[in-house]
Amino acid sequence: MSASLAPECNEVKERYDTCFLKWYSEKYLRGAEKDNKECADLFNEYQKCLGVALKSRGIDKLLDEAREDNKDNDVRLTAPKSKSTNQAAEDACVCINSCPE
């Protein structure tokens, strides 16, 4: 498994990775479980450790700036897909020319 971005978080990352890989291979891939609740506490612990490490290095501010700078992209890229006007017109044309009676 790969090392954490912050060396001080390696131990908790390794525990989380082990938990996740076990859940993924033994439960998710077999269709037994879709929600990984059993590793949630480890994930939260790792996320908290990373948050502290990023803040101590000043990276948290850079992330906030990047998120702010790309807010419009986030909205555009995560919005539900809707058909464009051209696509809707093309679909209507296809239906007019070959719709079942």
mmCIF file with all atom_site columns, C-alpha atoms in Angstrom:
data_model
loop_
_atom_site.group_PDB
_atom_site.id
_atom_site.type_symbol
_atom_site.label_atom_id
_atom_site.label_alt_id
_atom_site.label_comp_id
_atom_site.label_asym_id
_atom_site.label_entity_id
_atom_site.label_seq_id
_atom_site.pdbx_PDB_ins_code
_atom_site.Cartn_x
_atom_site.Cartn_y
_atom_site.Cartn_z
_atom_site.occupancy
_atom_site.B_iso_or_equiv
_atom_site.pdbx_formal_charge
_atom_site.auth_seq_id
_atom_site.auth_comp_id
_atom_site.auth_asym_id
_atom_site.auth_atom_id
_atom_site.pdbx_PDB_model_num
ATOM 1   C CA . MET A 1 1   ? 0.000   0.000   0.000   1.00 0.00 ? 1   MET A CA 1
ATOM 2   C CA . SER A 1 2   ? 1.149   3.512   -0.641  1.00 0.00 ? 2   SER A CA 1
ATOM 3   C CA . ALA A 1 3   ? 2.338   5.883   2.026   1.00 0.00 ? 3   ALA A CA 1
ATOM 4   C CA . SER A 1 4   ? 0.225   8.760   3.201   1.00 0.00 ? 4   SER A CA 1
ATOM 5   C CA . LEU A 1 5   ? 0.767   12.316  2.037   1.00 0.00 ? 5   LEU A CA 1
ATOM 6   C CA . ALA A 1 6   ? 1.695   13.008  5.667   1.00 0.00 ? 6   ALA A CA 1
ATOM 7   C CA . PRO A 1 7   ? 4.135   10.484  7.201   1.00 0.00 ? 7   PRO A CA 1
ATOM 8   C CA . GLU A 1 8   ? 2.546   10.976  10.613  1.00 0.00 ? 8   GLU A CA 1
ATOM 9   C CA . CYS A 1 9   ? -0.670  9.519   9.166   1.00 0.00 ? 9   CYS A CA 1
ATOM 10  C CA . ASN A 1 10  ? 0.906   6.370   7.684   1.00 0.00 ? 10  ASN A CA 1
ATOM 11  C CA . GLU A 1 11  ? -0.220  4.064   10.486  1.00 0.00 ? 11  GLU A CA 1
ATOM 12  C CA . VAL A 1 12  ? -3.887  5.053   10.393  1.00 0.00 ? 12  VAL A CA 1
ATOM 13  C CA . LYS A 1 13  ? -3.852  5.053   6.579   1.00 0.00 ? 13  LYS A CA 1
ATOM 14  C CA . GLU A 1 14  ? -2.505  1.508   6.567   1.00 0.00 ? 14  GLU A CA 1
ATOM 15  C CA . ARG A 1 15  ? -5.253  0.376   8.969   1.00 0.00 ? 15  ARG A CA 1
ATOM 16  C CA . TYR A 1 16  ? -7.910  2.079   6.838   1.00 0.00 ? 16  TYR A CA 1
ATOM 17  C CA . ASP A 1 17  ? -6.508  0.650   3.582   1.00 0.00 ? 17  ASP A CA 1
ATOM 18  C CA . THR A 1 18  ? -6.481  -2.853  5.068   1.00 0.00 ? 18  THR A CA 1
ATOM 19  C CA . CYS A 1 19  ? -10.063 -2.491  6.288   1.00 0.00 ? 19  CYS A CA 1
ATOM 20  C CA . PHE A 1 20  ? -11.257 -1.036  2.974   1.00 0.00 ? 20  PHE A CA 1
ATOM 21  C CA . LEU A 1 21  ? -9.580  -3.683  0.796   1.00 0.00 ? 21  LEU A CA 1
ATOM 22  C CA . LYS A 1 22  ? -11.025 -6.471  2.951   1.00 0.00 ? 22  LYS A CA 1
ATOM 23  C CA . TRP A 1 23  ? -14.531 -4.962  2.783   1.00 0.00 ? 23  TRP A CA 1
ATOM 24  C CA . TYR A 1 24  ? -14.249 -4.298  -0.956  1.00 0.00 ? 24  TYR A CA 1
ATOM 25  C CA . SER A 1 25  ? -13.090 -7.798  -1.896  1.00 0.00 ? 25  SER A CA 1
ATOM 26  C CA . GLU A 1 26  ? -15.154 -9.797  0.597   1.00 0.00 ? 26  GLU A CA 1
ATOM 27  C CA . LYS A 1 27  ? -18.409 -7.854  0.651   1.00 0.00 ? 27  LYS A CA 1
ATOM 28  C CA . TYR A 1 28  ? -18.817 -5.169  -2.036  1.00 0.00 ? 28  TYR A CA 1
ATOM 29  C CA . LEU A 1 29  ? -17.631 -7.220  -5.014  1.00 0.00 ? 29  LEU A CA 1
ATOM 30  C CA . ARG A 1 30  ? -19.854 -10.106 -3.927  1.00 0.00 ? 30  ARG A CA 1
ATOM 31  C CA . GLY A 1 31  ? -22.889 -7.837  -3.720  1.00 0.00 ? 31  GLY A CA 1
ATOM 32  C CA . ALA A 1 32  ? -23.309 -8.372  0.008   1.00 0.00 ? 32  ALA A CA 1
ATOM 33  C CA . GLU A 1 33  ? -22.870 -4.763  1.038   1.00 0.00 ? 33  GLU A CA 1
ATOM 34  C CA . LYS A 1 34  ? -22.907 -1.401  -0.732  1.00 0.00 ? 34  LYS A CA 1
ATOM 35  C CA . ASP A 1 35  ? -22.146 0.872   2.228   1.00 0.00 ? 35  ASP A CA 1
ATOM 36  C CA . ASN A 1 36  ? -18.771 0.606   3.954   1.00 0.00 ? 36  ASN A CA 1
ATOM 37  C CA . LYS A 1 37  ? -19.839 1.445   7.499   1.00 0.00 ? 37  LYS A CA 1
ATOM 38  C CA . GLU A 1 38  ? -17.303 -0.850  9.130   1.00 0.00 ? 38  GLU A CA 1
ATOM 39  C CA . CYS A 1 39  ? -14.342 1.270   7.962   1.00 0.00 ? 39  CYS A CA 1
ATOM 40  C CA . ALA A 1 40  ? -15.990 4.665   8.500   1.00 0.00 ? 40  ALA A CA 1
ATOM 41  C CA . ASP A 1 41  ? -14.329 5.341   11.851  1.00 0.00 ? 41  ASP A CA 1
ATOM 42  C CA . LEU A 1 42  ? -10.880 4.598   10.416  1.00 0.00 ? 42  LEU A CA 1
ATOM 43  C CA . PHE A 1 43  ? -11.598 6.804   7.401   1.00 0.00 ? 43  PHE A CA 1
ATOM 44  C CA . ASN A 1 44  ? -12.668 9.667   9.669   1.00 0.00 ? 44  ASN A CA 1
ATOM 45  C CA . GLU A 1 45  ? -9.555  9.203   11.803  1.00 0.00 ? 45  GLU A CA 1
ATOM 46  C CA . TYR A 1 46  ? -7.331  9.282   8.704   1.00 0.00 ? 46  TYR A CA 1
ATOM 47  C CA . GLN A 1 47  ? -9.171  12.312  7.301   1.00 0.00 ? 47  GLN A CA 1
ATOM 48  C CA . LYS A 1 48  ? -8.734  14.134  10.611  1.00 0.00 ? 48  LYS A CA 1
ATOM 49  C CA . CYS A 1 49  ? -5.010  13.319  10.672  1.00 0.00 ? 49  CYS A CA 1
ATOM 50  C CA . LEU A 1 50  ? -4.605  14.612  7.112   1.00 0.00 ? 50  LEU A CA 1
ATOM 51  C CA . GLY A 1 51  ? -6.533  17.771  7.968   1.00 0.00 ? 51  GLY A CA 1
ATOM 52  C CA . VAL A 1 52  ? -4.140  18.553  10.812  1.00 0.00 ? 52  VAL A CA 1
ATOM 53  C CA . ALA A 1 53  ? -1.113  17.798  8.624   1.00 0.00 ? 53  ALA A CA 1
ATOM 54  C CA . LEU A 1 54  ? -2.359  19.933  5.724   1.00 0.00 ? 54  LEU A CA 1
ATOM 55  C CA . LYS A 1 55  ? -3.136  22.822  8.047   1.00 0.00 ? 55  LYS A CA 1
ATOM 56  C CA . SER A 1 56  ? 0.293   22.679  9.694   1.00 0.00 ? 56  SER A CA 1
ATOM 57  C CA . ARG A 1 57  ? 1.904   22.908  6.246   1.00 0.00 ? 57  ARG A CA 1
ATOM 58  C CA . GLY A 1 58  ? -0.396  25.703  5.027   1.00 0.00 ? 58  GLY A CA 1
ATOM 59  C CA . ILE A 1 59  ? -1.834  23.480  2.307   1.00 0.00 ? 59  ILE A CA 1
ATOM 60  C CA . ASP A 1 60  ? -5.378  23.855  3.630   1.00 0.00 ? 60  ASP A CA 1
ATOM 61  C CA . LYS A 1 61  ? -5.437  27.481  2.456   1.00 0.00 ? 61  LYS A CA 1
ATOM 62  C CA . LEU A 1 62  ? -4.257  26.467  -1.017  1.00 0.00 ? 62  LEU A CA 1
ATOM 63  C CA . LEU A 1 63  ? -7.033  23.871  -1.199  1.00 0.00 ? 63  LEU A CA 1
ATOM 64  C CA . ASP A 1 64  ? -9.638  26.421  -0.132  1.00 0.00 ? 64  ASP A CA 1
ATOM 65  C CA . GLU A 1 65  ? -8.393  28.844  -2.801  1.00 0.00 ? 65  GLU A CA 1
ATOM 66  C CA . ALA A 1 66  ? -8.458  26.138  -5.481  1.00 0.00 ? 66  ALA A CA 1
ATOM 67  C CA . ARG A 1 67  ? -11.989 25.139  -4.497  1.00 0.00 ? 67  ARG A CA 1
ATOM 68  C CA . GLU A 1 68  ? -13.128 28.757  -4.623  1.00 0.00 ? 68  GLU A CA 1
ATOM 69  C CA . ASP A 1 69  ? -11.449 29.339  -7.995  1.00 0.00 ? 69  ASP A CA 1
ATOM 70  C CA . ASN A 1 70  ? -13.141 26.270  -9.465  1.00 0.00 ? 70  ASN A CA 1
ATOM 71  C CA . LYS A 1 71  ? -16.585 26.592  -7.897  1.00 0.00 ? 71  LYS A CA 1
ATOM 72  C CA . ASP A 1 72  ? -18.219 27.208  -11.289 1.00 0.00 ? 72  ASP A CA 1
ATOM 73  C CA . ASN A 1 73  ? -16.557 24.123  -12.763 1.00 0.00 ? 73  ASN A CA 1
ATOM 74  C CA . ASP A 1 74  ? -17.747 22.025  -9.836  1.00 0.00 ? 74  ASP A CA 1
ATOM 75  C CA . VAL A 1 75  ? -21.337 23.143  -10.356 1.00 0.00 ? 75  VAL A CA 1
ATOM 76  C CA . ARG A 1 76  ? -21.136 22.583  -14.106 1.00 0.00 ? 76  ARG A CA 1
ATOM 77  C CA . LEU A 1 77  ? -19.439 19.192  -13.906 1.00 0.00 ? 77  LEU A CA 1
ATOM 78  C CA . THR A 1 78  ? -21.514 17.763  -11.068 1.00 0.00 ? 78  THR A CA 1
ATOM 79  C CA . ALA A 1 79  ? -24.919 18.985  -12.266 1.00 0.00 ? 79  ALA A CA 1
ATOM 80  C CA . PRO A 1 80  ? -27.308 16.366  -13.634 1.00 0.00 ? 80  PRO A CA 1
ATOM 81  C CA . LYS A 1 81  ? -26.896 15.956  -17.364 1.00 0.00 ? 81  LYS A CA 1
ATOM 82  C CA . SER A 1 82  ? -29.706 17.379  -19.460 1.00 0.00 ? 82  SER A CA 1
ATOM 83  C CA . LYS A 1 83  ? -30.125 17.137  -23.184 1.00 0.00 ? 83  LYS A CA 1
ATOM 84  C CA . SER A 1 84  ? -28.900 20.102  -25.130 1.00 0.00 ? 84  SER A CA 1
ATOM 85  C CA . THR A 1 85  ? -31.339 21.952  -27.358 1.00 0.00 ? 85  THR A CA 1
ATOM 86  C CA . ASN A 1 86  ? -29.619 20.492  -30.423 1.00 0.00 ? 86  ASN A CA 1
ATOM 87  C CA . GLN A 1 87  ? -29.828 16.943  -29.068 1.00 0.00 ? 87  GLN A CA 1
ATOM 88  C CA . ALA A 1 88  ? -33.514 17.376  -28.210 1.00 0.00 ? 88  ALA A CA 1
ATOM 89  C CA . ALA A 1 89  ? -34.168 18.670  -31.755 1.00 0.00 ? 89  ALA A CA 1
ATOM 90  C CA . GLU A 1 90  ? -32.277 15.724  -33.263 1.00 0.00 ? 90  GLU A CA 1
ATOM 91  C CA . ASP A 1 91  ? -34.282 13.290  -31.139 1.00 0.00 ? 91  ASP A CA 1
ATOM 92  C CA . ALA A 1 92  ? -37.533 14.925  -32.293 1.00 0.00 ? 92  ALA A CA 1
ATOM 93  C CA . CYS A 1 93  ? -36.423 14.646  -35.935 1.00 0.00 ? 93  CYS A CA 1
ATOM 94  C CA . VAL A 1 94  ? -35.639 10.973  -35.556 1.00 0.00 ? 94  VAL A CA 1
ATOM 95  C CA . CYS A 1 95  ? -39.020 10.382  -33.972 1.00 0.00 ? 95  CYS A CA 1
ATOM 96  C CA . ILE A 1 96  ? -40.874 12.303  -36.696 1.00 0.00 ? 96  ILE A CA 1
ATOM 97  C CA . ASN A 1 97  ? -39.142 10.322  -39.421 1.00 0.00 ? 97  ASN A CA 1
ATOM 98  C CA . SER A 1 98  ? -39.365 6.884   -37.851 1.00 0.00 ? 98  SER A CA 1
ATOM 99  C CA . CYS A 1 99  ? -41.825 6.888   -34.955 1.00 0.00 ? 99  CYS A CA 1
ATOM 100 C CA . PRO A 1 100 ? -44.052 3.842   -34.669 1.00 0.00 ? 100 PRO A CA 1
ATOM 101 C CA . GLU A 1 101 ? -47.639 4.554   -35.709 1.00 0.00 ? 101 GLU A CA 1
#
